[in-house]
One Martini backbone bead per residue (centre of mass of N, CA, C, O) as a GRO file, in nm:
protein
  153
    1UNK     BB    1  -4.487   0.035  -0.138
    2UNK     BB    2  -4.364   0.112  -0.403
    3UNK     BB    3  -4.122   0.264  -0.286
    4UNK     BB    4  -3.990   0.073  -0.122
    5UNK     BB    5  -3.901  -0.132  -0.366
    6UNK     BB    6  -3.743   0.131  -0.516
    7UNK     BB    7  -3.549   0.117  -0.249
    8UNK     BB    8  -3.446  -0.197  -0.272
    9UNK     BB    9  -3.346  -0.174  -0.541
   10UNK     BB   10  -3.144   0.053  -0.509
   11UNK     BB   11  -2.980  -0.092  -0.320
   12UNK     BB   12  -2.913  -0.350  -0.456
   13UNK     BB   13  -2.784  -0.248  -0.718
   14UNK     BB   14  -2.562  -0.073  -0.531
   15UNK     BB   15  -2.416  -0.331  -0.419
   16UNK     BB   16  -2.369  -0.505  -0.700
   17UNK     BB   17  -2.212  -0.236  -0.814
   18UNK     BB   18  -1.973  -0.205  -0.583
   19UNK     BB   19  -1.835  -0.424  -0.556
   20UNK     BB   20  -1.534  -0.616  -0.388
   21UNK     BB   21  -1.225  -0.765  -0.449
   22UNK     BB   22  -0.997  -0.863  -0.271
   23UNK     BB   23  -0.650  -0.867  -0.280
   24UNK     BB   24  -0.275  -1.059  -0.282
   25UNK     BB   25   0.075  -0.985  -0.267
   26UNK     BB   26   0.416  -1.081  -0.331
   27UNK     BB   27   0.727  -0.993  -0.131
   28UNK     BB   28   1.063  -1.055  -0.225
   29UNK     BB   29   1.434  -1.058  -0.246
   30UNK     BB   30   1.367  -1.329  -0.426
   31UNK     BB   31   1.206  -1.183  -0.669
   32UNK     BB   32   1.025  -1.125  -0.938
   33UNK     BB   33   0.859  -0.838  -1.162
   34UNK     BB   34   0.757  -1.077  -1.379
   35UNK     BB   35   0.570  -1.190  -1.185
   36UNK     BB   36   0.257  -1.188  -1.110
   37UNK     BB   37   0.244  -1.185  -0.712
   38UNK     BB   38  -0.009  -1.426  -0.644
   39UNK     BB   39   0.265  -1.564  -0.463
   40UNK     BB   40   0.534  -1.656  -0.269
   41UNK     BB   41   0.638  -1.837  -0.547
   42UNK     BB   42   0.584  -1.550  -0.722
   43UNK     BB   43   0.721  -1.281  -0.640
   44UNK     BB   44   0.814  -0.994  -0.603
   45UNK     BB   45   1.030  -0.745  -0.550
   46UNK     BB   46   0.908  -0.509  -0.510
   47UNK     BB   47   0.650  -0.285  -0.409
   48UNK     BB   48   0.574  -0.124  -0.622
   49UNK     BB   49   0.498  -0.403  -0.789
   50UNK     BB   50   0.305  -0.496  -0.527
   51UNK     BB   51   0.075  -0.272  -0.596
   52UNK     BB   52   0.024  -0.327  -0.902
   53UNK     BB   53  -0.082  -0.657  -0.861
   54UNK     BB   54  -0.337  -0.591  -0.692
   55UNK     BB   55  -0.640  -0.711  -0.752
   56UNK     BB   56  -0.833  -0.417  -0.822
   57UNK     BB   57  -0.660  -0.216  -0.588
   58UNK     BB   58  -0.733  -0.416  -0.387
   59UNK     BB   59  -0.548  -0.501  -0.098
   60UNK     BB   60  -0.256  -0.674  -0.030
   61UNK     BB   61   0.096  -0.636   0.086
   62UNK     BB   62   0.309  -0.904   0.108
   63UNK     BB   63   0.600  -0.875   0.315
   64UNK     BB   64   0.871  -0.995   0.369
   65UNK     BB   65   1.190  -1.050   0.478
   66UNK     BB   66   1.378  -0.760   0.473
   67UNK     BB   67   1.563  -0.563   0.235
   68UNK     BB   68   1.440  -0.248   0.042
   69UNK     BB   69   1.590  -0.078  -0.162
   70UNK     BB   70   1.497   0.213  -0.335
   71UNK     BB   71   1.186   0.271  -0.220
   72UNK     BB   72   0.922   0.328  -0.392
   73UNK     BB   73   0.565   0.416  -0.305
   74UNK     BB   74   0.292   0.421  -0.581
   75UNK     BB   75  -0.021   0.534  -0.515
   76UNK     BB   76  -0.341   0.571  -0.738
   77UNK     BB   77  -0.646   0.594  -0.823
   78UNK     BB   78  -0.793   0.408  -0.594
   79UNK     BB   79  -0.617   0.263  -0.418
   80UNK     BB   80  -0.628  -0.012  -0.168
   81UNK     BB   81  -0.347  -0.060   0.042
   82UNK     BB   82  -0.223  -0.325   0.224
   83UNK     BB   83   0.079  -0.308   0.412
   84UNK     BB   84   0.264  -0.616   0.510
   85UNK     BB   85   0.492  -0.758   0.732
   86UNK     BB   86   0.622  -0.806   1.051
   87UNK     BB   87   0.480  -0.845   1.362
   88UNK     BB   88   0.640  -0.985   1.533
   89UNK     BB   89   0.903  -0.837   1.349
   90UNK     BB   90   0.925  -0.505   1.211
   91UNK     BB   91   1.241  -0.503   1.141
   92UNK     BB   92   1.256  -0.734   0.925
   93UNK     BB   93   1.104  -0.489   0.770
   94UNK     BB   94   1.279  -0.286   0.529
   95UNK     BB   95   1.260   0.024   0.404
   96UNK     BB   96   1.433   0.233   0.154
   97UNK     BB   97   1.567   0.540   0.051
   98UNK     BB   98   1.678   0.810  -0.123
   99UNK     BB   99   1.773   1.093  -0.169
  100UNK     BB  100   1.471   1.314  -0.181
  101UNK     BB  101   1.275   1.074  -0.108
  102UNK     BB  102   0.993   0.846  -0.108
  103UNK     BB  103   0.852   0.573   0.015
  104UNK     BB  104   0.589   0.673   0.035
  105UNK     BB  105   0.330   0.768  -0.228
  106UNK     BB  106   0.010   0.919  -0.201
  107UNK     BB  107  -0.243   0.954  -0.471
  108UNK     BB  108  -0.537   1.002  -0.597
  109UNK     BB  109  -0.757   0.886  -0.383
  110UNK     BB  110  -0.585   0.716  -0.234
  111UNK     BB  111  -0.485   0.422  -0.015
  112UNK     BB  112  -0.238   0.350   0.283
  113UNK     BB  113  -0.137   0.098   0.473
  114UNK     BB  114   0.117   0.025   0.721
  115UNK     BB  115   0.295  -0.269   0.825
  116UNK     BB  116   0.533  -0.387   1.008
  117UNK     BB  117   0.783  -0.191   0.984
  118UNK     BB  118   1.065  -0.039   0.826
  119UNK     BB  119   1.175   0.325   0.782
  120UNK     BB  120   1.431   0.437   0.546
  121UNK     BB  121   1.724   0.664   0.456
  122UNK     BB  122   2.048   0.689   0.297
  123UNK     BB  123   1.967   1.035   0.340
  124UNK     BB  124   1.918   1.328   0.224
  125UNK     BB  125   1.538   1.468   0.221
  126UNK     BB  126   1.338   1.266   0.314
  127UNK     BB  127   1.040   1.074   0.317
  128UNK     BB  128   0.828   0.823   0.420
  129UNK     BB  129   0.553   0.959   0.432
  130UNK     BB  130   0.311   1.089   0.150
  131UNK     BB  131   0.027   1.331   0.052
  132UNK     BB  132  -0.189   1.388  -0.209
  133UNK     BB  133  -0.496   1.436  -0.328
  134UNK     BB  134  -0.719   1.269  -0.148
  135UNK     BB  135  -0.561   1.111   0.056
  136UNK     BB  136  -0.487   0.811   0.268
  137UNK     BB  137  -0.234   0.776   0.523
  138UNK     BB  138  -0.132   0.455   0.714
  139UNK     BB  139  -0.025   0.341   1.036
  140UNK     BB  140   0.114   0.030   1.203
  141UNK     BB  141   0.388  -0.049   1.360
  142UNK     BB  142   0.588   0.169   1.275
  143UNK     BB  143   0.949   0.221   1.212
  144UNK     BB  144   1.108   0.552   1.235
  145UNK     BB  145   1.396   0.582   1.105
  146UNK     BB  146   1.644   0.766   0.957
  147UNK     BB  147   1.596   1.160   0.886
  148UNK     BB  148   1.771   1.371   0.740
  149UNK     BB  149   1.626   1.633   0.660
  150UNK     BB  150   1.347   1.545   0.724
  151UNK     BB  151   1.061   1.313   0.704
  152UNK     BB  152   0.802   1.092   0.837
  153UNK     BB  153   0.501   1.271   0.761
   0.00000   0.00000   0.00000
């Protein structure tokens, strides 16, 4: 009985300390990066900044619908966050990026999962999405556009 007890609080221990909150940013073509990002009256104008401000690194950022040009998006350190576009309509959300650059880019622990939206690049040699160092990103619904001399994922 006495093991018991001591595996009920240890389980109890670690679900109150492992608690996550999870948050969301929100991202427009008229947002200003100085912005807090925590509401879509509030939002940030880059997607790179709208990942940096999700509360607690935990949680998603909504991305209105729009081109957002020269974008890198760089998530590390145990970011855990999903890209969100327009469902309804994946192509209403563009990122593009400059040539020899990566769209998404994730390292160091880190998860990002894209939704709804469309990849393209501006160059040669870019990359859609992209991964390293116990990384994993995923994408849903994603339309991968035009990468000369690149690659998709």
């Amino acid at each position: 009985m006495k093991k018991l007890l001591i595996l009920a609080l240890i389980l109890w221990y670690c679900s109150i300390g492992n608690a996550t909150t999870f948050g969301y940013s929100y991202v427009s073509t008229t947002g200003n990066d100085a912005n807090d990002c925590l509401s879509a009256a509030n939002a940030c104008l880059t997607v790179a900044r709208g990942v940096d401000a999700v509360p607690g690194g935990k949680g998603g950022v909504y991305i209105a619908d729009g081109i957002y040009y020269y974008t890198s998006v760089v998530a590390y350190h145990g970011t855990f966050v999903t890209l969100i576009g327009n469902c309804s309509n994946p192509s209403a959300v563009a990122l593009y990026t400059t040539a020899g650059n990566k769209v998404i880019w994730v390292q160091d622990h880190a998860t990002v999962i894209a939704q709804c939206m469309r990849l393209e690049t501006t160059g040669n040699g870019s990359i859609a999405i992209a991964a390293r160092q116990f990384s994993i990103a995923d994408w849903d619904r994603v339309i991968f556009g035009a990468f000369p001399l690149g690659i998709h994922v």
